[in-house]
Short mmCIF file of C-alpha atoms and ligand atoms in Angstrom, two decimals:
data_model
loop_
_atom_site.label_atom_id
_atom_site.label_comp_id
_atom_site.label_asym_id
_atom_site.label_seq_id
_atom_site.Cartn_x
_atom_site.Cartn_y
_atom_site.Cartn_z
CA MET A 1 -71.01 -93.14 -10.26
CA THR A 2 -67.33 -92.95 -9.35
CA THR A 3 -66.58 -89.73 -7.53
CA LYS A 4 -63.29 -87.92 -7.75
CA ASN A 5 -62.38 -89.09 -4.26
CA ASP A 6 -63.00 -92.73 -5.21
CA LEU A 7 -60.78 -92.25 -8.21
CA ILE A 8 -57.99 -90.71 -6.19
CA LYS A 9 -58.25 -93.55 -3.66
CA GLU A 10 -58.07 -96.11 -6.44
CA ALA A 11 -55.09 -94.35 -8.01
CA TRP A 12 -53.24 -94.42 -4.69
CA GLU A 13 -53.90 -98.12 -4.28
CA ARG A 14 -52.63 -98.80 -7.78
CA LEU A 15 -49.56 -96.64 -7.26
CA GLU A 16 -48.74 -98.53 -4.09
CA LYS A 17 -49.11 -101.83 -5.95
CA SER A 18 -46.53 -100.70 -8.48
CA ILE A 19 -43.78 -100.23 -5.88
CA ILE A 20 -40.67 -102.38 -6.23
CA TYR A 21 -38.63 -103.43 -3.22
CA TYR A 22 -34.92 -104.03 -2.97
CA ARG A 23 -33.69 -105.95 0.05
CA GLY A 24 -36.87 -105.03 1.86
CA GLN A 25 -36.82 -101.32 1.02
CA PRO A 26 -39.14 -99.53 -1.45
CA VAL A 27 -36.91 -98.13 -4.21
CA GLY A 28 -39.07 -97.30 -7.21
CA THR A 29 -42.19 -98.09 -9.23
CA ILE A 30 -42.58 -100.31 -12.28
CA ALA A 31 -43.57 -98.65 -15.55
CA ALA A 32 -46.83 -100.56 -16.02
CA ASN A 33 -48.86 -103.25 -14.33
CA ASP A 34 -50.67 -104.74 -17.32
CA SER A 35 -51.30 -108.45 -16.89
CA GLU A 36 -52.53 -108.89 -20.46
CA VAL A 37 -49.47 -107.78 -22.43
CA ALA A 38 -45.92 -109.16 -22.13
CA ALA A 39 -44.04 -106.87 -19.76
CA VAL A 40 -40.86 -106.62 -21.92
CA ASN A 41 -39.17 -103.88 -19.86
CA TYR A 42 -42.30 -102.30 -18.41
CA ASP A 43 -41.66 -104.26 -15.21
CA GLN A 44 -38.59 -102.09 -14.65
CA CYS A 45 -38.33 -98.75 -12.89
CA PHE A 46 -37.65 -96.02 -15.46
CA ILE A 47 -36.00 -92.90 -14.06
CA ARG A 48 -38.24 -90.53 -16.04
CA ASP A 49 -41.40 -92.50 -15.26
CA PHE A 50 -40.60 -92.45 -11.56
CA VAL A 51 -40.68 -88.61 -11.45
CA PRO A 52 -44.47 -88.27 -10.98
CA SER A 53 -44.46 -91.25 -8.59
CA ALA A 54 -41.76 -89.52 -6.57
CA LEU A 55 -43.67 -86.25 -6.53
CA ALA A 56 -46.83 -88.03 -5.43
CA PHE A 57 -44.97 -89.75 -2.57
CA LEU A 58 -43.29 -86.51 -1.52
CA MET A 59 -46.64 -84.74 -1.53
CA LYS A 60 -48.16 -87.52 0.55
CA GLY A 61 -45.42 -87.22 3.15
CA GLN A 62 -43.77 -90.53 2.19
CA PRO A 63 -40.28 -89.41 1.18
CA GLU A 64 -38.53 -92.68 2.11
CA ILE A 65 -39.06 -94.31 -1.29
CA VAL A 66 -37.70 -91.20 -3.04
CA ARG A 67 -34.65 -91.15 -0.81
CA ASN A 68 -34.03 -94.83 -1.50
CA PHE A 69 -34.52 -94.31 -5.22
CA LEU A 70 -31.98 -91.48 -5.27
CA LYS A 71 -29.46 -93.60 -3.38
CA VAL A 72 -29.95 -96.72 -5.45
CA THR A 73 -29.75 -94.93 -8.79
CA LEU A 74 -26.62 -93.14 -7.61
CA THR A 75 -24.93 -96.50 -7.07
CA LEU A 76 -25.86 -97.38 -10.65
CA GLN A 77 -24.36 -94.25 -12.16
CA SER A 78 -21.57 -94.97 -14.56
CA HIS A 79 -18.20 -93.95 -13.10
CA ASP A 80 -15.13 -95.24 -14.82
CA PRO A 81 -13.68 -93.29 -17.68
CA GLN A 82 -13.13 -96.05 -20.20
CA MET A 83 -12.23 -96.30 -23.81
CA ASP A 84 -14.82 -99.00 -24.50
CA ALA A 85 -17.32 -97.32 -26.84
CA PHE A 86 -20.00 -99.86 -25.90
CA LYS A 87 -20.00 -98.85 -22.23
CA PRO A 88 -21.79 -95.80 -20.76
CA GLY A 89 -19.58 -92.78 -20.14
CA PRO A 90 -18.98 -91.40 -16.62
CA GLY A 91 -21.93 -89.50 -15.20
CA LEU A 92 -24.61 -91.26 -17.24
CA MET A 93 -27.63 -92.54 -15.32
CA PRO A 94 -29.54 -95.57 -16.60
CA ALA A 95 -32.87 -95.39 -18.41
CA SER A 96 -34.26 -98.04 -16.08
CA PHE A 97 -33.31 -100.65 -13.53
CA LYS A 98 -34.72 -103.88 -12.14
CA ILE A 99 -34.04 -106.23 -9.26
CA GLU A 100 -32.50 -109.62 -10.11
CA LEU A 101 -31.88 -112.65 -7.96
CA LYS A 102 -28.27 -113.86 -8.03
CA ASP A 103 -27.41 -116.80 -5.78
CA ASP A 104 -30.52 -116.10 -3.75
CA ARG A 105 -29.45 -112.53 -3.22
CA GLU A 106 -31.18 -109.50 -4.69
CA ASP A 107 -29.08 -107.44 -7.06
CA LEU A 108 -29.71 -104.34 -9.12
CA SER A 109 -29.40 -104.46 -12.86
CA ALA A 110 -29.40 -101.27 -14.92
CA ASP A 111 -30.13 -100.59 -18.58
CA PHE A 112 -28.23 -97.65 -20.05
CA GLY A 113 -29.87 -98.15 -23.40
CA GLU A 114 -27.88 -101.29 -24.30
CA HIS A 115 -31.13 -103.28 -24.21
CA ALA A 116 -33.46 -100.53 -25.36
CA ILE A 117 -35.14 -100.68 -28.76
CA GLY A 118 -32.83 -98.79 -31.12
CA ARG A 119 -30.13 -98.63 -28.39
CA VAL A 120 -31.14 -95.07 -27.46
CA PRO A 121 -29.19 -93.25 -24.73
CA PRO A 122 -31.27 -91.90 -21.82
CA VAL A 123 -29.78 -88.41 -21.65
CA ASP A 124 -32.74 -87.09 -19.64
CA SER A 125 -32.23 -89.57 -16.74
CA CYS A 126 -29.27 -87.79 -15.17
CA LEU A 127 -30.99 -84.41 -15.54
CA TRP A 128 -34.18 -85.68 -13.88
CA TRP A 129 -32.07 -87.20 -11.11
CA ILE A 130 -30.68 -83.80 -10.10
CA ILE A 131 -34.11 -82.15 -10.46
CA LEU A 132 -35.61 -84.83 -8.23
CA LEU A 133 -32.85 -84.49 -5.65
CA ARG A 134 -33.77 -80.82 -5.33
CA ALA A 135 -37.49 -81.64 -5.08
CA TYR A 136 -36.73 -84.18 -2.33
CA THR A 137 -34.59 -81.63 -0.48
CA LYS A 138 -37.31 -78.99 -0.73
CA ALA A 139 -40.10 -81.32 0.35
CA THR A 140 -38.30 -82.78 3.35
CA GLY A 141 -35.85 -80.08 4.37
CA ASP A 142 -33.26 -82.90 4.47
CA ILE A 143 -30.27 -81.10 2.98
CA ALA A 144 -27.86 -83.61 4.49
CA LEU A 145 -28.55 -86.19 1.78
CA ALA A 146 -27.54 -83.94 -1.12
CA ARG A 147 -24.50 -82.84 0.86
CA GLN A 148 -23.13 -86.36 1.32
CA SER A 149 -19.88 -86.67 -0.58
CA GLU A 150 -21.23 -89.39 -2.91
CA PHE A 151 -24.16 -87.17 -3.85
CA GLN A 152 -21.90 -84.18 -4.44
CA GLU A 153 -19.63 -86.35 -6.59
CA GLY A 154 -22.57 -87.84 -8.52
CA THR A 155 -23.95 -84.39 -9.26
CA ARG A 156 -20.51 -83.19 -10.36
CA LEU A 157 -20.05 -86.15 -12.68
CA ILE A 158 -23.36 -85.43 -14.39
CA LEU A 159 -22.45 -81.79 -14.86
CA GLN A 160 -18.99 -82.60 -16.13
CA MET A 161 -20.57 -84.83 -18.75
CA CYS A 162 -23.20 -82.28 -19.77
CA LEU A 163 -20.98 -79.20 -19.67
CA ALA A 164 -18.06 -80.74 -21.56
CA HIS A 165 -17.07 -78.68 -24.53
CA ARG A 166 -17.58 -80.82 -27.60
CA PHE A 167 -18.08 -79.86 -31.23
CA ALA A 168 -21.12 -77.58 -31.25
CA MET A 169 -20.56 -73.96 -30.31
CA TYR A 170 -23.99 -73.45 -28.74
CA PRO A 171 -24.93 -73.28 -25.06
CA THR A 172 -27.41 -76.16 -25.63
CA ILE A 173 -26.49 -79.89 -25.51
CA LEU A 174 -26.15 -81.95 -28.66
CA VAL A 175 -27.82 -85.38 -28.41
CA PRO A 176 -28.74 -88.26 -30.73
CA ASP A 177 -32.32 -89.12 -31.74
CA GLY A 178 -34.60 -90.61 -29.08
CA ALA A 179 -32.55 -89.46 -26.07
CA PHE A 180 -35.53 -88.59 -23.83
CA THR A 181 -39.25 -89.32 -23.37
CA ILE A 182 -39.51 -89.73 -27.12
CA ASP A 183 -37.16 -92.67 -27.23
CA ARG A 184 -37.60 -93.71 -30.84
CA ARG A 185 -36.43 -92.15 -34.05
CA MET A 186 -38.65 -89.07 -34.54
CA GLY A 187 -36.29 -86.46 -35.94
CA VAL A 188 -35.57 -85.27 -32.40
CA TYR A 189 -31.77 -85.46 -32.61
CA GLU A 190 -29.47 -82.45 -32.26
CA HIS A 191 -30.85 -79.85 -29.79
CA PRO A 192 -34.35 -81.00 -28.80
CA LEU A 193 -36.26 -78.63 -26.55
CA GLU A 194 -37.06 -81.16 -23.81
CA ILE A 195 -33.39 -81.91 -23.17
CA GLN A 196 -32.43 -78.24 -23.17
CA VAL A 197 -35.13 -77.30 -20.67
CA LEU A 198 -34.25 -80.21 -18.38
CA PHE A 199 -30.59 -79.21 -18.71
CA TYR A 200 -31.46 -75.69 -17.60
CA ALA A 201 -33.52 -76.99 -14.66
CA ALA A 202 -30.72 -79.39 -13.64
CA LEU A 203 -28.14 -76.59 -13.76
CA ARG A 204 -30.27 -74.42 -11.51
CA ALA A 205 -30.90 -77.32 -9.14
CA ALA A 206 -27.19 -78.15 -9.00
CA LYS A 207 -26.38 -74.54 -8.24
CA GLU A 208 -28.54 -74.85 -5.14
CA LEU A 209 -27.31 -78.30 -4.13
CA LEU A 210 -23.55 -78.12 -4.65
CA LEU A 211 -21.56 -76.88 -1.69
CA SER A 212 -19.20 -74.08 -2.55
CA ASP A 213 -15.98 -75.87 -1.70
CA ASP A 214 -12.72 -76.60 -3.53
CA ASP A 215 -14.08 -79.75 -5.19
CA ASN A 216 -17.02 -77.88 -6.68
CA CYS A 217 -15.66 -74.47 -7.55
CA THR A 218 -14.82 -75.29 -11.19
CA CYS A 219 -18.22 -76.87 -11.64
CA LEU A 220 -20.08 -73.97 -10.03
CA ASP A 221 -18.21 -71.51 -12.25
CA ALA A 222 -19.09 -73.54 -15.32
CA ILE A 223 -22.78 -73.57 -14.30
CA GLU A 224 -22.75 -69.83 -13.84
CA GLN A 225 -21.12 -69.32 -17.21
CA ARG A 226 -23.60 -71.54 -19.00
CA LEU A 227 -26.91 -70.45 -17.48
CA ALA A 228 -27.20 -66.95 -18.91
CA PRO A 229 -26.34 -67.83 -22.54
CA LEU A 230 -28.52 -70.94 -22.37
CA THR A 231 -31.50 -68.93 -21.15
CA TYR A 232 -30.95 -66.26 -23.77
CA HIS A 233 -30.54 -68.84 -26.54
CA LEU A 234 -33.79 -70.61 -25.66
CA ARG A 235 -35.90 -67.50 -25.03
CA GLU A 236 -34.61 -65.69 -28.04
CA TYR A 237 -33.91 -68.19 -30.79
CA TYR A 238 -36.39 -71.01 -30.02
CA TRP A 239 -39.28 -68.61 -29.59
CA ILE A 240 -42.02 -68.55 -32.25
CA ASP A 241 -44.96 -66.18 -32.36
CA LEU A 242 -46.53 -64.29 -35.23
CA LYS A 243 -43.99 -61.50 -35.03
CA ARG A 244 -41.10 -63.95 -35.15
CA LEU A 245 -42.75 -65.97 -37.89
CA ASN A 246 -42.99 -62.82 -39.98
CA GLU A 247 -39.31 -62.18 -39.42
CA ILE A 248 -38.41 -65.73 -40.46
CA TYR A 249 -40.72 -65.46 -43.47
CA ARG A 250 -38.76 -62.46 -44.69
CA TYR A 251 -35.31 -63.70 -43.65
CA ARG A 252 -32.54 -63.51 -46.17
CA GLY A 253 -30.69 -66.76 -46.65
CA ASP A 254 -26.97 -67.53 -46.82
CA GLU A 255 -25.82 -64.58 -44.76
CA PHE A 256 -22.13 -64.77 -43.98
CA GLY A 257 -20.38 -63.19 -41.03
CA LYS A 258 -20.87 -62.58 -37.33
CA GLU A 259 -23.69 -60.06 -37.02
CA VAL A 260 -26.43 -61.55 -39.20
CA ALA A 261 -30.19 -61.68 -38.56
CA ASN A 262 -30.66 -65.23 -39.80
CA ARG A 263 -27.84 -66.78 -37.82
CA PHE A 264 -29.03 -70.39 -38.18
CA ASN A 265 -29.77 -69.94 -41.88
CA ILE A 266 -33.44 -70.93 -41.65
CA TYR A 267 -35.12 -70.74 -45.07
CA ALA A 268 -38.65 -69.36 -45.21
CA GLU A 269 -39.58 -72.35 -47.42
CA SER A 270 -39.10 -74.60 -44.39
CA ILE A 271 -42.03 -72.96 -42.54
CA PRO A 272 -44.79 -75.59 -42.67
CA ASN A 273 -48.07 -74.62 -44.34
CA TRP A 274 -50.20 -75.20 -41.25
CA LEU A 275 -48.32 -72.82 -39.01
CA SER A 276 -49.35 -69.28 -39.90
CA ASP A 277 -53.08 -69.98 -39.59
CA TRP A 278 -52.61 -72.14 -36.51
CA LEU A 279 -50.71 -69.60 -34.44
CA PRO A 280 -53.16 -67.41 -32.51
CA LYS A 281 -52.41 -63.67 -32.43
CA ASN A 282 -51.72 -63.74 -28.70
CA GLY A 283 -50.04 -67.15 -28.65
CA GLY A 284 -46.54 -68.53 -29.05
CA TYR A 285 -44.28 -71.43 -28.12
CA LEU A 286 -40.73 -72.66 -28.10
CA ALA A 287 -39.68 -74.57 -31.20
CA GLY A 288 -38.93 -78.27 -30.91
CA ASN A 289 -35.36 -77.96 -32.10
CA LEU A 290 -32.87 -75.55 -33.56
CA GLY A 291 -29.69 -76.18 -35.51
CA PRO A 292 -27.92 -75.24 -38.70
CA GLY A 293 -30.55 -74.67 -41.39
CA ARG A 294 -33.16 -76.30 -39.21
CA MET A 295 -35.98 -75.11 -37.02
CA ASP A 296 -38.37 -77.86 -35.98
CA PHE A 297 -41.71 -76.04 -35.92
CA ARG A 298 -43.58 -78.88 -34.18
CA PHE A 299 -45.02 -78.09 -30.74
CA PHE A 300 -43.49 -80.41 -28.12
CA THR A 301 -45.51 -80.42 -24.95
CA LEU A 302 -43.16 -81.51 -22.18
CA GLY A 303 -40.46 -79.03 -23.17
CA ASN A 304 -42.89 -76.13 -23.41
CA LEU A 305 -44.65 -76.88 -20.13
CA MET A 306 -41.40 -77.47 -18.23
CA ALA A 307 -40.13 -74.20 -19.73
CA ILE A 308 -43.01 -72.45 -17.98
CA ILE A 309 -42.58 -74.31 -14.70
CA THR A 310 -38.83 -73.70 -14.51
CA ALA A 311 -38.92 -70.12 -15.88
CA VAL A 312 -36.92 -70.88 -19.01
CA ALA A 313 -39.74 -69.01 -20.72
CA CYS A 314 -40.16 -65.47 -19.44
CA ASP A 315 -43.52 -64.41 -17.97
CA ARG A 316 -44.81 -63.02 -21.23
CA GLU A 317 -43.80 -66.11 -23.21
CA SER A 318 -45.34 -68.37 -20.55
CA GLN A 319 -48.68 -66.58 -20.87
CA GLN A 320 -48.48 -66.86 -24.65
CA ILE A 321 -47.84 -70.61 -24.45
CA MET A 322 -50.93 -70.98 -22.25
CA ASN A 323 -52.92 -68.81 -24.69
CA LEU A 324 -51.91 -71.16 -27.46
CA ILE A 325 -53.03 -74.19 -25.45
CA GLU A 326 -56.33 -72.49 -24.65
CA GLN A 327 -57.03 -71.47 -28.23
CA ARG A 328 -55.86 -74.70 -29.83
CA TRP A 329 -57.48 -76.86 -27.17
CA ASN A 330 -59.03 -79.28 -29.68
CA ASP A 331 -55.67 -79.96 -31.29
CA LEU A 332 -53.53 -80.12 -28.18
CA ILE A 333 -55.93 -81.58 -25.62
CA GLY A 334 -58.96 -82.96 -27.47
CA ASP A 335 -60.38 -85.89 -25.54
CA MET A 336 -57.34 -86.54 -23.36
CA PRO A 337 -54.73 -84.15 -21.99
CA MET A 338 -52.49 -84.02 -23.82
CA LYS A 339 -50.69 -84.42 -27.15
CA ILE A 340 -47.03 -85.26 -26.83
CA CYS A 341 -46.33 -83.25 -29.98
CA PHE A 342 -48.29 -81.50 -32.70
CA PRO A 343 -48.79 -82.05 -35.56
CA ALA A 344 -47.98 -85.62 -36.58
CA LEU A 345 -45.48 -86.42 -39.31
CA GLU A 346 -47.39 -87.89 -42.23
CA GLY A 347 -46.76 -89.51 -45.62
CA LEU A 348 -43.28 -89.34 -47.02
CA GLU A 349 -42.10 -87.22 -44.11
CA TRP A 350 -43.17 -89.95 -41.67
CA GLN A 351 -41.40 -92.58 -43.80
CA ILE A 352 -38.17 -90.67 -44.00
CA VAL A 353 -38.01 -89.12 -40.54
CA THR A 354 -39.16 -92.11 -38.44
CA GLY A 355 -37.74 -94.77 -40.74
CA ALA A 356 -41.36 -95.83 -41.46
CA ASP A 357 -41.88 -96.81 -37.81
CA PRO A 358 -45.31 -98.50 -37.58
CA LYS A 359 -45.64 -97.75 -33.85
CA ASN A 360 -45.17 -94.07 -34.62
CA ARG A 361 -47.53 -93.89 -37.57
CA PRO A 362 -49.37 -90.53 -37.86
CA TRP A 363 -51.38 -89.54 -34.76
CA SER A 364 -50.18 -92.48 -32.75
CA TYR A 365 -47.76 -92.95 -29.82
CA HIS A 366 -44.92 -90.40 -29.98
CA ASN A 367 -46.07 -89.11 -33.35
CA GLY A 368 -49.00 -87.01 -32.20
CA GLY A 369 -50.55 -89.39 -29.66
CA ASN A 370 -52.17 -88.10 -26.44
CA TRP A 371 -50.34 -89.05 -23.23
CA PRO A 372 -52.22 -88.67 -19.94
CA PHE A 373 -48.99 -88.53 -17.90
CA LEU A 374 -48.58 -85.00 -19.30
CA LEU A 375 -51.57 -83.86 -17.24
CA TRP A 376 -49.49 -82.93 -14.21
CA PHE A 377 -47.13 -80.78 -16.29
CA LEU A 378 -50.14 -78.94 -17.71
CA VAL A 379 -51.63 -78.37 -14.27
CA ALA A 380 -48.31 -77.15 -12.87
CA ALA A 381 -47.81 -74.77 -15.81
CA ALA A 382 -51.39 -73.50 -15.47
CA GLN A 383 -50.79 -72.87 -11.81
CA LYS A 384 -47.55 -71.05 -12.44
CA THR A 385 -49.28 -68.75 -14.95
CA ASN A 386 -52.44 -68.35 -12.89
CA ARG A 387 -54.62 -70.10 -15.47
CA LEU A 388 -56.31 -72.51 -13.11
CA GLU A 389 -59.46 -72.73 -15.20
CA LEU A 390 -57.43 -74.58 -17.87
CA ALA A 391 -56.00 -76.98 -15.29
CA LYS A 392 -59.44 -77.82 -13.91
CA LYS A 393 -60.92 -78.33 -17.34
CA ALA A 394 -58.09 -80.72 -18.26
CA ILE A 395 -58.40 -82.70 -15.02
CA ALA A 396 -62.15 -83.07 -15.58
CA ILE A 397 -61.52 -84.59 -19.02
CA ALA A 398 -58.87 -87.00 -17.74
CA GLN A 399 -61.09 -88.00 -14.86
CA SER A 400 -63.97 -88.92 -17.15
CA TYR A 401 -61.99 -91.52 -19.12
CA LEU A 402 -58.93 -92.78 -17.26
CA ASP A 403 -60.60 -95.17 -14.87
CA GLU A 404 -62.93 -96.74 -17.42
CA ASP A 405 -60.05 -97.05 -19.89
CA GLU A 406 -57.87 -98.68 -17.18
CA TRP A 407 -55.25 -95.92 -16.94
CA PRO A 408 -53.66 -96.38 -20.36
CA GLU A 409 -50.22 -95.28 -21.43
CA TYR A 410 -51.40 -93.25 -24.44
CA TYR A 411 -54.26 -92.57 -26.86
CA ASP A 412 -54.30 -92.38 -30.66
CA GLY A 413 -56.14 -90.21 -33.18
CA LYS A 414 -56.23 -86.49 -33.89
CA LYS A 415 -58.37 -85.82 -30.82
CA GLY A 416 -57.02 -88.70 -28.74
CA ARG A 417 -60.27 -90.67 -28.87
CA LEU A 418 -58.80 -94.11 -29.47
CA LEU A 419 -57.01 -96.17 -26.89
CA GLY A 420 -53.39 -96.37 -28.03
CA LYS A 421 -52.92 -99.34 -30.37
CA GLN A 422 -50.11 -100.83 -28.29
CA ALA A 423 -50.78 -98.89 -25.10
CA ARG A 424 -50.12 -100.62 -21.81
CA LYS A 425 -52.95 -100.49 -19.27
CA TYR A 426 -52.33 -99.43 -15.67
CA GLN A 427 -49.37 -97.35 -16.72
CA THR A 428 -47.81 -96.02 -13.53
CA TRP A 429 -47.01 -92.49 -14.67
CA THR A 430 -50.58 -92.07 -15.95
CA ILE A 431 -51.79 -92.96 -12.45
CA ALA A 432 -49.16 -90.93 -10.59
CA GLY A 433 -49.59 -87.97 -12.96
CA PHE A 434 -53.30 -87.87 -12.14
CA LEU A 435 -52.52 -87.88 -8.42
CA VAL A 436 -49.91 -85.14 -8.72
CA ALA A 437 -52.26 -82.99 -10.82
CA ASN A 438 -54.92 -83.24 -8.11
CA GLU A 439 -52.46 -82.64 -5.27
CA LEU A 440 -51.24 -79.50 -7.03
CA ILE A 441 -54.77 -78.16 -7.18
CA SER A 442 -55.45 -78.88 -3.51
CA HIS A 443 -52.03 -77.74 -2.28
CA PRO A 444 -50.65 -75.12 -4.68
CA HIS A 445 -47.44 -74.69 -2.67
CA TYR A 446 -46.22 -78.08 -3.97
CA LEU A 447 -45.42 -76.30 -7.21
CA ASP A 448 -42.29 -75.04 -5.40
CA LEU A 449 -40.80 -78.52 -5.58
CA LEU A 450 -40.13 -78.01 -9.27
CA SER A 451 -40.51 -74.38 -10.09
CA TYR A 452 -37.99 -71.55 -10.24
CA GLU A 453 -38.29 -67.82 -10.26
CA MET A 454 -37.02 -65.96 -13.29
CA GLU A 455 -33.33 -65.08 -13.19
C1 LIG B 501 -41.79 -95.71 -23.68
C2 LIG B 501 -41.74 -94.19 -23.60
C3 LIG B 501 -40.72 -93.76 -22.56
C4 LIG B 501 -41.07 -94.39 -21.22
C5 LIG B 501 -41.17 -95.91 -21.35
C6 LIG B 501 -41.68 -96.57 -20.09
O1 LIG B 501 -40.58 -96.22 -24.13
O2 LIG B 501 -41.39 -93.65 -24.84
O3 LIG B 501 -40.71 -92.36 -22.46
O4 LIG B 501 -40.11 -94.06 -20.28
O5 LIG B 501 -42.08 -96.25 -22.39
O6 LIG B 501 -42.95 -96.11 -19.76
#
């Protein structure tokens, strides 16, 4: 029988095998190492996928690869303000990069979404980059890196892009569909929770990392001005529990003017039938999205768990989110931690919202599939809320299947019992996520790399 230690050893070996080198230096990890399926772009290093790899390396005392990654991706950041609508705007970080040989010399080649299916923009990459820079700084105590002028400038560029005043008069950022982990059309355009929580975490990280000098003062002021309304907006208006649901149920529609209760004009008829019975009395969560006449009542896991870890959710809300996970364990965890979102879009709704995407058919892939990389987020959130029993239970489930199933990318089915139809095997963030989850249990102080106290 494989013991947990054997599994951890195997996971480390696999993670090390996924490292990519640039001019002799380790700079990232490929997305998957599946020899049976065409790589397409899974042989590239995705910024978001590298996060658990980076955390695992930082926890193991191997920060060099993270440092190199941060440097290399900074050189790839888009800089020039240009009028060409087909080019990435200044500040944007790529979704992924790979190493190419040009005239016998290794070169970096980045994808800002120009090659991606559906041409989706990776808005989360630049936010993760700042969050990771803080984690690296905390783990190593090396503040000099973040203080280098190129790093200060890179951070500023990201913030200038994200804080720019555009059309929407909300403190959240407006993005197109598929701009983050869910990188296909799934009705996650506008103000999806995951982006808003990462935005919050990046703002707080930048506040710590930016020097207070003349170059940064405008940026630091803008961060300060944005943080409080953003936190209020998310805690107050995205929050759903039974009390709030009752308020929405009895909302009046079409209220005009400044001081109205139903400020986003959410109609009670848009509350899905499953919700009132599904919400436990002591549970709650942050909605998937909020905009004019629209509250997305689906539960999105990464956004909710990161909200706990980074203190977007207040202590009471964080406990309620964990209560929900505990009481709806079969739906949200089932046979593999954990569902990327719940519930799935089905029937006509699936056809219209996803554009009848066969990869995202109900209870598959992004549309209600179970993704083992989410394990580390769950463990970190459980630790933050002192609910370790949930973390241990989830790790035990993951441990019993991942190795035998060859570390797949995702699972299908309501309970996550089927190996994902098009899932890659030996998916790096599945492997790294398992390692990080275990490291967090053995060394709880590693939670500091990502967490914040409430402001
Ligand atoms: C899929 C996922 C995306 C991930 C990529 C590489 O496109 O939706 O989140 O970064 O695969 O693993």
